[in-house]
């Protein structure tokens, strides 16, 4: 009976929407001019500039934008010059914002457990003039403490205003900033510190205790500068003798009263040694010059539309090249950056008191960066919420989603649906977000579409690597497609080269395919202290630096690139078929029960197998259907019935995504533990460390093949 009423109600809503469409269509046609949007989406964005049977090189057709031209005209070729210039230009405008933490209080949960939650205030802002003053003071303070002189200095801290102040303070003294992810394991952190022979580390109150262990592994460290906590005093006892611990505020204070000279860098000087998160083997230090970084800033300013009222939400690791460059674009263009963390970002975050507002609800940002894993989680969160809303709620949502999808494909906006159906989803991030910049890994078309529709935002994908200073391609602001990463930016060329082994050639039809090679001023000089690896991956040609990415791309008619494979992800199975593990994982990740997945292919077998970290909510739903209740996550993961049901879900998803039979996993192992960077199974950008996962689960892989 319930099904009949729901069906009747949806039929009535469809009838009303049909009448509404008939009445409003002429108005929307005139006001929204959809043909212009469709034409802008299809426009040519890049063209071939050189071509033969083995390779083809593409270049952007767009001219440099106003900010690009201004930076050239003003001869701004270092980050030190950039900050001085924008401080004069934006002086009293808000620059870096930190949310005030008033207290930490106990909160009793429904189950009687007690959690510590923050009582939070408003954002406190530093203006551009303040930031310039703080960076100068920090820079002089370093000199007063005798910590300067063309050397490397590590920043090992979470994303926060002091990170940027420290980095730009170092640039004013021509110090080289070494960035290390806060989420790495001890050995990887010690490797970065020892490799760069660092004697000074800048860290935070929360991460400082790690150095009680790390100082035994990093013998050169003599000074640690720590960023203080808003509430608690920092305990500086129990550290290795002979190591000085200095509060961040002390360095600023010392610098305020100093007249020590500054030593500005030249454009070709190294600004950063940035350790890649290392999806294969030990992290490598990538050498990035001031020129590399300024080149990317020019390209990003050309590619992204900046508005006068924009506000940026900063929460991804600043040790990741993508976040550092995105925030530097904000500094350059006068966009205020409000800092946040996953613990306090939204109203339901783990550290936010019940009834209190998360950072996004207070800041009301318009732009933020995200990696695909975060957008996948948002997408699954939306699906969960819809599922819990009952049959009628699901039916309404599905109707609204398909209605908006249909009209947006035709080039129309749906303001009524955006306000009344999708409005609540928008409010989660403060209600004003218009642009999400996504990079770091491939984003599936399904997630891209769902986030775009449900959050009413533009999702702009880009492609770049630490080795190319985060810059290679960016989607055009008018591009309405999904599954592509955009055309070459205005500062670099993209070349496709034949990869014969897997049959990718630039003569392929309808689209040229091959390994992506990137050339331009944004390309790094190479890896720190790794001459052989530098020689293998980098080369110079016609006065330009080039980098071989190992990624396989195809170029579409409008000059946009689609990443279709990765050299390191390709395995050849027993019967001679090639399987791109990364492609299979990207498709299967859209299956609701999959939180994370690693597909493995043994060259001596005819099929692949999969290790799956399941989504607990969906796993429990599957168990319920099987009549299994009251079991822990671990017990469910070890249950053969549940395992078989999850494998069936994967097979169905694989068929939906048109995967070949040999690409579909033949067995699955459910992993109860979440794969995190500190376990060493994923990078800080949450890309799989395939070898590490394989080594950890080798017994289970053998068991799957044996069965």
XYZ file of C-alpha atoms in Angstrom:
707
model
C 0.000 0.000 0.000
C 2.855 2.373 0.953
C 4.458 1.771 -2.470
C 1.212 2.770 -4.200
C 0.988 6.089 -2.288
C 4.654 6.897 -2.978
C 4.232 6.088 -6.668
C 1.087 8.267 -6.842
C 2.801 11.163 -5.074
C 5.815 11.025 -7.408
C 3.532 10.878 -10.452
C 1.723 13.999 -9.168
C 5.055 15.803 -8.579
C 6.220 14.861 -12.083
C 2.975 16.260 -13.520
C 3.405 19.534 -11.591
C 7.053 19.800 -12.707
C 5.994 19.192 -16.324
C 3.489 22.075 -16.143
C 6.127 24.232 -14.376
C 8.644 23.436 -17.142
C 6.129 24.419 -19.854
C 5.378 27.746 -18.164
C 8.919 28.722 -17.210
C 10.858 27.330 -20.188
C 10.711 30.535 -22.302
C 11.819 32.641 -19.298
C 14.754 30.348 -18.461
C 15.699 30.143 -22.142
C 16.027 33.939 -22.384
C 17.643 34.503 -18.957
C 20.048 31.558 -18.841
C 21.053 31.385 -22.537
C 21.975 27.658 -22.340
C 23.332 27.519 -25.916
C 26.118 29.893 -24.851
C 27.092 27.585 -21.954
C 27.151 24.539 -24.212
C 29.244 26.385 -26.800
C 31.698 27.640 -24.120
C 32.032 24.085 -22.777
C 32.947 22.741 -26.230
C 35.440 25.477 -27.159
C 38.968 24.513 -28.271
C 41.310 24.894 -25.273
C 44.616 23.597 -26.674
C 46.075 22.645 -30.053
C 48.977 20.460 -31.246
C 52.149 22.504 -31.889
C 54.377 19.572 -32.930
C 53.522 16.090 -34.157
C 55.103 12.940 -35.592
C 54.369 9.203 -35.417
C 55.848 8.826 -31.926
C 54.742 11.942 -30.090
C 52.432 14.955 -30.151
C 52.808 18.200 -28.146
C 49.821 20.340 -27.070
C 49.791 24.002 -26.015
C 47.060 26.196 -24.521
C 45.336 28.609 -26.915
C 44.575 31.055 -24.076
C 46.581 34.269 -23.641
C 48.049 35.166 -20.213
C 45.441 36.724 -17.881
C 45.633 40.133 -16.112
C 47.442 38.829 -12.963
C 49.922 36.846 -15.090
C 50.716 39.980 -17.114
C 51.017 42.122 -13.970
C 53.489 39.724 -12.324
C 55.633 39.836 -15.478
C 55.399 43.635 -15.685
C 56.279 44.148 -12.016
C 59.142 41.605 -12.335
C 57.800 39.497 -9.440
C 59.812 36.288 -9.715
C 60.195 35.197 -6.056
C 57.741 34.501 -3.224
C 59.477 37.139 -1.083
C 58.792 39.825 -3.732
C 55.224 38.552 -4.124
C 54.361 38.906 -0.419
C 55.865 42.424 -0.175
C 53.912 43.465 -3.282
C 50.518 42.097 -2.169
C 50.992 43.476 1.370
C 51.147 46.985 -0.143
C 48.264 46.264 -2.514
C 45.827 44.686 0.003
C 47.229 46.220 3.256
C 44.204 46.206 5.639
C 42.276 43.391 3.944
C 41.756 40.131 5.886
C 44.495 37.632 5.058
C 44.877 34.668 7.465
C 42.122 33.677 9.918
C 42.270 31.317 12.910
C 39.206 30.252 14.876
C 39.382 31.031 18.576
C 39.171 28.027 20.946
C 37.652 29.299 24.202
C 37.712 26.079 26.233
C 37.767 22.291 26.085
C 34.841 20.756 27.951
C 33.515 17.266 28.700
C 30.346 16.290 26.846
C 28.300 13.256 27.897
C 27.076 11.161 24.942
C 23.751 9.282 24.715
C 25.569 6.021 25.555
C 27.053 7.550 28.724
C 30.584 7.958 27.316
C 32.370 11.280 27.806
C 34.149 13.068 24.945
C 36.241 16.230 25.095
C 34.771 18.934 22.849
C 35.841 22.483 21.994
C 33.880 25.555 22.951
C 34.719 27.807 20.010
C 34.488 31.514 19.257
C 34.798 33.545 16.066
C 37.606 33.779 13.516
C 40.453 36.156 14.483
C 42.056 37.721 11.416
C 45.530 38.944 10.520
C 45.545 41.555 7.738
C 48.024 41.547 4.842
C 50.042 44.222 6.685
C 50.044 42.034 9.834
C 51.183 38.960 7.881
C 54.014 40.890 6.208
C 55.060 42.233 9.627
C 54.911 38.760 11.256
C 56.897 37.096 8.445
C 59.559 39.829 8.628
C 59.738 39.488 12.434
C 59.965 35.681 12.198
C 62.666 36.019 9.554
C 64.742 38.415 11.709
C 64.054 36.295 14.809
C 65.603 33.287 13.071
C 68.665 35.413 12.392
C 68.866 36.618 16.016
C 68.828 32.981 17.160
C 71.611 32.234 14.674
C 69.465 29.920 12.523
C 70.062 31.386 9.046
C 72.646 31.238 6.288
C 71.564 29.402 3.080
C 70.530 26.205 4.771
C 67.583 23.832 4.930
C 64.923 24.184 7.641
C 62.091 21.682 8.195
C 58.439 22.639 8.691
C 56.638 19.684 10.240
C 53.218 20.952 11.339
C 49.492 20.804 10.649
C 47.874 23.330 8.309
C 47.525 26.668 10.152
C 48.378 30.373 9.793
C 51.769 29.946 11.515
C 52.790 27.426 8.812
C 52.471 30.114 6.119
C 54.108 32.780 8.310
C 57.055 30.456 9.016
C 57.469 29.479 5.334
C 57.333 33.056 3.993
C 59.590 34.174 6.886
C 62.162 31.594 5.748
C 61.908 32.829 2.133
C 62.851 36.374 3.293
C 66.181 34.969 4.527
C 66.670 32.770 1.452
C 66.320 29.683 3.635
C 65.142 26.477 1.942
C 61.928 25.119 3.451
C 61.788 21.325 3.699
C 58.180 20.137 3.965
C 57.268 16.834 5.608
C 53.722 15.515 6.040
C 52.442 15.557 9.633
C 50.844 12.132 9.038
C 53.987 10.213 8.037
C 55.501 7.439 10.155
C 58.655 8.015 12.242
C 61.060 6.440 9.731
C 59.822 8.581 6.810
C 60.009 11.765 8.967
C 63.542 10.930 10.126
C 64.521 10.162 6.504
C 63.426 13.657 5.386
C 65.251 15.365 8.277
C 68.469 13.346 7.861
C 68.461 13.451 4.055
C 68.421 17.280 4.085
C 70.924 17.500 7.003
C 68.622 19.813 8.926
C 69.547 21.203 12.353
C 66.387 23.309 12.877
C 62.789 22.028 12.845
C 59.607 24.117 13.074
C 56.762 22.045 14.532
C 53.573 22.423 16.587
C 52.393 21.808 20.168
C 50.570 18.631 19.106
C 53.459 17.141 17.107
C 56.314 18.159 19.418
C 56.055 14.999 21.626
C 56.980 12.885 18.540
C 60.498 14.336 18.858
C 61.085 12.498 22.154
C 61.472 9.463 19.859
C 62.601 11.186 16.646
C 65.624 12.987 18.132
C 67.247 9.586 18.650
C 66.894 8.954 14.871
C 67.656 12.533 13.710
C 70.994 13.287 15.345
C 71.640 16.624 13.572
C 68.648 18.461 15.080
C 69.795 21.090 17.604
C 66.820 23.521 17.642
C 63.045 22.991 17.632
C 60.686 25.953 17.239
C 57.159 24.995 18.306
C 53.842 26.707 17.521
C 51.921 27.055 20.788
C 48.437 25.720 21.580
C 45.583 28.182 22.204
C 44.636 26.582 25.536
C 47.371 24.385 27.009
C 50.946 25.284 27.907
C 53.534 23.131 26.083
C 55.497 20.616 28.144
C 59.141 20.944 27.081
C 60.609 18.427 29.523
C 62.031 15.003 28.656
C 63.769 15.944 25.376
C 67.331 15.054 24.412
C 70.020 17.132 26.139
C 71.580 19.849 24.049
C 68.423 20.462 21.944
C 66.956 23.971 22.320
C 63.139 24.297 22.339
C 61.917 27.793 21.412
C 58.256 28.968 21.325
C 57.111 30.388 17.943
C 55.980 33.612 19.666
C 59.480 34.030 21.129
C 61.035 34.069 17.640
C 58.478 36.729 16.546
C 59.122 38.789 19.702
C 62.888 38.675 19.195
C 62.462 39.623 15.525
C 60.184 42.578 16.347
C 63.009 44.386 18.112
C 65.671 43.392 15.579
C 67.085 45.392 12.692
C 68.996 42.429 11.256
C 69.220 42.571 7.449
C 67.075 40.313 5.243
C 68.588 38.218 2.453
C 66.061 38.049 -0.398
C 66.352 35.094 -2.812
C 66.865 35.096 -6.594
C 64.288 33.462 -8.870
C 66.428 30.367 -9.565
C 67.180 29.788 -5.869
C 65.534 26.742 -4.278
C 62.455 27.734 -2.250
C 61.265 24.294 -1.123
C 62.445 20.718 -0.954
C 59.081 18.996 -0.906
C 58.980 15.341 -0.005
C 56.529 13.454 -2.201
C 54.254 11.234 -0.185
C 55.888 8.288 -1.930
C 53.281 5.884 -3.368
C 56.270 3.705 -4.283
C 59.177 3.300 -1.884
C 60.849 5.976 0.249
C 59.620 9.604 -0.143
C 61.740 11.602 -2.624
C 62.654 15.258 -2.065
C 61.584 17.390 -5.056
C 63.561 20.616 -5.557
C 61.219 23.559 -6.266
C 62.627 26.992 -7.112
C 60.919 30.369 -6.625
C 60.569 30.487 -10.431
C 58.758 27.098 -10.465
C 56.248 28.305 -7.859
C 55.642 31.746 -9.413
C 55.059 30.021 -12.804
C 52.316 27.850 -11.306
C 50.753 30.881 -9.580
C 50.529 32.609 -12.983
C 48.911 29.518 -14.523
C 46.379 29.064 -11.698
C 45.401 32.760 -11.833
C 44.780 32.319 -15.579
C 42.682 29.189 -15.051
C 40.529 29.976 -12.000
C 37.972 32.771 -11.746
C 38.574 34.803 -8.555
C 35.744 36.973 -7.194
C 35.924 39.995 -4.886
C 33.933 38.306 -2.091
C 35.750 34.937 -2.165
C 36.818 33.258 1.096
C 38.990 30.120 1.135
C 38.709 27.250 3.638
C 42.203 25.850 4.305
C 42.432 22.347 5.763
C 44.417 19.998 3.456
C 48.100 19.476 4.428
C 50.226 22.491 3.476
C 53.074 20.003 3.011
C 51.124 18.901 -0.109
C 52.113 20.987 -3.138
C 48.466 21.373 -4.254
C 47.289 23.039 -1.009
C 50.398 25.248 -0.709
C 49.934 26.547 -4.263
C 46.172 27.035 -3.839
C 46.719 29.079 -0.657
C 49.527 31.052 -2.319
C 47.065 31.967 -5.122
C 44.747 33.263 -2.361
C 47.580 35.378 -0.904
C 48.370 36.743 -4.349
C 44.774 37.610 -5.259
C 43.553 39.010 -1.925
C 41.333 36.040 -0.967
C 41.118 35.590 2.851
C 42.131 32.100 4.098
C 40.266 30.735 7.131
C 41.990 27.705 8.664
C 40.166 24.568 9.739
C 40.735 20.865 10.379
C 38.668 17.682 9.883
C 38.050 17.699 13.673
C 36.226 21.056 13.610
C 35.177 21.687 9.987
C 31.441 20.962 10.026
C 28.750 21.063 12.729
C 28.934 17.277 13.165
C 32.772 17.125 13.389
C 34.146 15.135 16.305
C 35.492 18.111 18.328
C 32.447 20.399 17.934
C 30.066 20.635 20.909
C 26.466 19.569 20.351
C 24.468 22.571 19.154
C 27.629 24.543 18.228
C 28.767 25.567 14.780
C 31.651 24.035 12.840
C 34.254 26.216 11.105
C 32.466 26.214 7.715
C 29.210 27.475 9.289
C 31.093 30.389 10.875
C 33.465 31.191 7.992
C 30.962 30.730 5.083
C 33.737 29.933 2.561
C 33.227 30.147 -1.204
C 36.207 28.004 -2.294
C 38.136 25.011 -1.002
C 40.478 22.304 -2.222
C 39.740 18.594 -1.889
C 41.254 15.261 -2.800
C 38.971 12.638 -4.421
C 38.808 10.572 -1.210
C 37.082 13.483 0.594
C 34.587 13.943 -2.258
C 33.957 10.157 -2.334
C 33.131 10.350 1.387
C 30.806 13.336 0.861
C 29.086 11.396 -1.933
C 28.657 8.276 0.242
C 27.456 10.479 3.131
C 24.733 11.924 0.874
C 23.687 8.397 -0.196
C 23.565 7.235 3.445
C 21.403 10.183 4.467
C 19.033 9.592 1.548
C 18.771 5.889 2.428
C 17.854 6.757 6.032
C 15.142 9.202 4.886
C 12.704 6.390 4.090
C 11.075 5.301 0.832
C 9.271 8.592 0.193
C 12.383 10.694 0.930
C 14.429 8.483 -1.410
C 11.849 8.767 -4.182
C 11.734 12.584 -3.881
C 15.541 12.825 -3.877
C 15.935 10.517 -6.902
C 13.325 12.498 -8.841
C 14.994 15.841 -7.949
C 18.478 14.493 -8.749
C 17.494 13.141 -12.159
C 15.493 16.295 -12.941
C 18.460 18.559 -12.180
C 20.879 16.251 -14.023
C 18.689 16.331 -17.154
C 18.409 20.140 -17.219
C 22.031 20.856 -16.262
C 23.215 18.651 -19.163
C 21.175 20.928 -21.432
C 22.878 24.011 -19.972
C 20.205 25.197 -17.505
C 20.355 26.023 -13.783
C 17.533 24.857 -11.467
C 17.239 27.626 -8.813
C 14.016 26.300 -7.178
C 15.438 22.791 -6.682
C 18.805 24.222 -5.542
C 17.089 26.215 -2.822
C 14.428 23.813 -1.544
C 15.750 20.310 -2.282
C 19.546 20.661 -2.237
C 19.720 23.703 0.077
C 20.273 21.605 3.240
C 23.280 19.809 1.679
C 24.794 23.191 0.752
C 24.491 24.435 4.344
C 26.851 21.688 5.576
C 29.792 23.686 4.156
C 28.382 27.074 5.174
C 25.946 27.701 2.316
C 28.214 29.806 0.052
C 30.664 27.329 -1.506
C 30.715 27.845 -5.279
C 34.002 26.186 -6.255
C 35.775 22.994 -5.183
C 39.223 22.479 -6.689
C 40.068 18.784 -6.835
C 43.450 17.178 -7.462
C 45.904 14.611 -6.138
C 44.289 11.529 -7.756
C 41.626 10.667 -10.374
C 38.049 11.660 -9.493
C 35.356 9.298 -10.769
C 32.654 10.841 -13.019
C 29.893 9.561 -10.668
C 31.334 11.345 -7.616
C 32.082 14.467 -9.675
C 28.468 14.627 -10.907
C 26.869 13.908 -7.528
C 28.914 16.501 -5.603
C 28.264 19.072 -8.343
C 24.508 18.466 -8.280
C 23.877 17.973 -4.546
C 26.178 20.745 -3.247
C 25.305 23.099 -6.171
C 28.993 23.845 -6.813
C 31.465 23.848 -9.674
C 33.965 21.009 -9.240
C 37.142 21.864 -11.147
C 39.610 19.028 -11.633
C 43.255 19.627 -12.246
C 46.277 17.434 -12.858
C 49.823 18.039 -11.717
C 52.590 16.477 -9.677
C 55.006 17.648 -6.999
C 57.648 17.427 -9.773
C 55.671 19.959 -11.868
C 54.806 22.220 -8.889
C 51.200 20.946 -8.908
C 50.653 22.344 -12.394
C 49.989 20.630 -15.723
C 46.297 20.877 -16.655
C 43.203 22.573 -15.186
C 39.598 22.214 -16.332
C 38.240 25.277 -18.078
C 35.715 27.187 -15.927
C 33.017 26.628 -18.589
C 33.757 22.903 -19.104
C 30.672 20.894 -18.118
C 32.203 17.444 -18.666
C 33.362 14.913 -16.057
C 36.184 12.355 -16.061
C 38.719 14.758 -17.633
C 41.436 16.922 -16.049
C 41.367 19.846 -18.476
C 43.781 21.268 -21.030
C 47.429 22.357 -20.609
C 47.839 25.530 -18.555
C 49.350 28.710 -19.983
C 52.873 28.013 -18.620
C 53.563 24.477 -19.856
C 53.256 22.116 -22.809
C 51.845 18.599 -22.543
C 53.343 15.927 -24.765
C 51.997 12.418 -25.365
C 54.614 9.784 -26.286
C 53.962 6.260 -27.577
C 54.075 3.477 -24.985
C 54.375 0.466 -27.247
C 54.361 -2.175 -24.487
C 50.710 -1.509 -23.638
C 49.679 -0.439 -27.142
C 49.140 3.284 -26.468
C 50.068 5.368 -29.514
C 49.598 8.961 -30.659
C 48.222 7.590 -33.938
C 45.304 5.888 -32.093
C 41.787 6.912 -33.132
C 39.561 8.677 -32.245
C 42.025 10.170 -29.682
C 45.835 10.212 -29.531
C 47.097 8.269 -26.473
C 50.461 7.949 -24.740
C 52.636 8.703 -21.724
C 52.235 12.270 -20.472
C 55.448 14.330 -20.530
C 55.307 17.896 -19.147
C 57.633 20.750 -20.142
C 57.839 24.323 -18.858
C 59.028 26.737 -16.166
C 56.910 24.896 -13.584
C 59.010 21.699 -13.912
C 61.415 20.987 -11.039
C 65.186 20.759 -11.524
C 65.002 17.205 -10.136
C 65.218 15.108 -6.973
C 67.345 16.068 -3.991
C 70.526 13.950 -3.834
C 69.163 11.440 -6.380
C 71.114 12.138 -9.617
C 70.289 8.766 -11.247
C 66.549 9.045 -10.610
C 66.650 12.697 -11.790
C 68.359 11.610 -15.026
C 65.749 8.876 -15.527
C 62.660 11.100 -15.079
C 63.804 14.621 -16.135
C 65.468 15.933 -19.296
C 66.160 19.258 -20.989
C 65.114 20.007 -24.561
C 65.158 23.320 -26.470
C 66.077 25.182 -23.255
C 63.058 23.752 -21.365
C 62.915 21.308 -18.480
C 60.694 18.232 -19.077
C 59.345 15.516 -16.765
C 58.166 11.984 -17.633
C 55.097 11.363 -15.472
C 54.459 7.631 -15.961
C 50.759 8.518 -16.413
C 48.951 7.608 -19.625
C 46.611 10.178 -21.132
C 44.410 10.660 -24.158
C 43.768 14.054 -25.706
C 40.238 14.933 -26.823
C 39.250 17.121 -29.784
C 39.003 20.280 -27.609
C 42.545 19.786 -26.221
C 41.428 18.403 -22.840
C 43.280 15.461 -21.329
C 41.806 12.334 -19.781
C 44.053 10.177 -17.567
C 43.407 6.595 -18.629
C 46.216 4.562 -17.077
C 49.482 4.557 -15.147
C 52.617 2.647 -16.112
C 53.216 1.380 -12.567
C 49.577 0.182 -12.256
C 49.670 -2.095 -15.285
C 49.879 -5.883 -14.810
C 49.810 -8.597 -17.445
C 47.729 -11.628 -16.420
C 48.420 -15.273 -17.278
C 46.437 -15.217 -20.525
C 48.155 -12.063 -21.806
C 45.502 -9.462 -20.895
C 46.707 -6.138 -19.471
C 44.833 -4.834 -16.414
C 45.123 -1.243 -15.181
C 44.742 -1.736 -11.417
C 44.211 1.988 -10.784
C 41.382 2.159 -13.342
C 39.614 -0.867 -11.814
C 39.980 0.595 -8.295
C 38.596 3.980 -9.388
C 35.476 2.301 -10.819
C 34.920 -0.071 -7.863
C 35.392 2.757 -5.328
C 31.982 4.066 -6.417
C 30.390 0.905 -4.961
C 28.642 2.044 -1.723
C 30.157 -0.708 0.448
C 33.736 0.259 -0.536
C 35.544 2.777 1.681
C 38.932 1.929 0.136
C 40.179 -0.798 -2.210
C 43.411 -2.289 -3.505
C 43.211 -4.631 -6.500
C 46.073 -7.087 -7.022
C 46.941 -9.037 -10.143
C 49.299 -12.029 -10.112
C 50.976 -12.436 -13.550
C 50.724 -16.249 -13.119
C 46.927 -16.173 -12.595
C 44.025 -15.443 -14.943
C 42.109 -13.065 -12.640
C 42.585 -10.257 -10.089
C 41.711 -10.226 -6.369
C 40.700 -7.293 -4.140
C 41.446 -6.089 -0.605
C 38.527 -3.946 0.566
C 38.168 -1.608 3.538
C 34.360 -1.650 3.879
C 31.986 1.173 4.758
C 30.603 0.036 8.132
C 27.055 1.316 7.568
C 26.653 -0.517 4.241
C 28.400 -3.644 5.529
C 25.903 -3.819 8.411
C 23.038 -3.375 5.891
C 24.384 -6.347 3.888
C 24.729 -8.411 7.090
C 21.141 -7.540 8.081
C 19.848 -8.866 4.733
C 21.749 -12.105 5.446
C 20.118 -12.326 8.890
C 23.386 -11.557 10.730
C 23.065 -9.098 13.622
C 24.959 -7.973 16.728
C 28.425 -8.652 15.282
C 31.474 -6.360 15.461
C 33.078 -4.936 12.297
C 35.927 -7.437 12.637
C 33.539 -10.387 12.931
C 31.603 -9.215 9.858
C 34.853 -8.848 7.879
C 35.836 -12.434 8.714
C 32.415 -13.883 7.874
C 32.556 -15.907 4.584
C 28.850 -15.190 3.862
C 29.400 -11.417 4.154
C 32.602 -11.687 2.074
C 30.688 -13.496 -0.683
C 27.893 -10.875 -0.646
C 30.434 -8.026 -0.919
C 32.128 -9.799 -3.847
C 28.725 -9.991 -5.550
C 28.237 -6.211 -5.010
C 31.661 -5.590 -6.609
C 30.812 -7.815 -9.584
C 27.541 -5.948 -10.165
C 29.293 -2.559 -9.873
C 32.020 -3.730 -12.287
C 29.391 -4.744 -14.857
C 27.660 -1.349 -14.469
C 31.027 0.318 -15.176
C 31.596 -1.914 -18.246
C 34.742 -3.562 -16.894
C 36.064 -6.550 -18.840
C 35.572 -10.029 -17.355
C 39.304 -10.436 -16.633
C 39.334 -7.057 -14.784
C 36.644 -8.108 -12.294
C 38.087 -9.435 -8.996
C 37.546 -13.179 -8.536
C 37.920 -13.060 -4.737
C 37.784 -10.455 -1.975
C 39.246 -10.000 1.510
C 37.575 -7.503 3.876
C 39.982 -5.469 6.034
C 38.570 -4.149 9.308
C 41.368 -1.588 9.847
C 41.151 1.826 8.167
C 44.188 2.457 5.917
C 45.804 5.672 7.117
C 49.040 7.522 6.294
C 50.574 6.719 9.704
C 50.119 2.978 8.966
C 52.168 3.538 5.818
C 49.481 2.026 3.537
C 48.342 5.271 1.877
C 50.132 8.542 1.186
C 49.217 11.802 2.914
C 47.045 12.541 -0.151
C 45.397 9.120 0.461
C 46.811 7.497 -2.675
C 47.477 3.772 -2.276
C 50.976 2.595 -1.456
C 50.432 -0.527 -3.512
C 53.641 -2.330 -2.525
C 53.112 -1.659 1.201
C 49.503 -2.929 1.063
C 50.621 -6.019 -0.838
C 53.378 -6.798 1.691
C 51.062 -6.332 4.676
C 48.340 -8.586 3.245
C 50.503 -11.094 1.342
C 49.114 -14.020 3.370
C 45.498 -13.002 2.540
C 46.396 -12.523 -1.166
C 47.903 -16.036 -1.264
C 44.804 -17.409 0.485
C 42.447 -15.724 -2.034
C 44.329 -17.215 -4.983
C 44.534 -20.625 -3.285
C 40.762 -20.658 -2.786
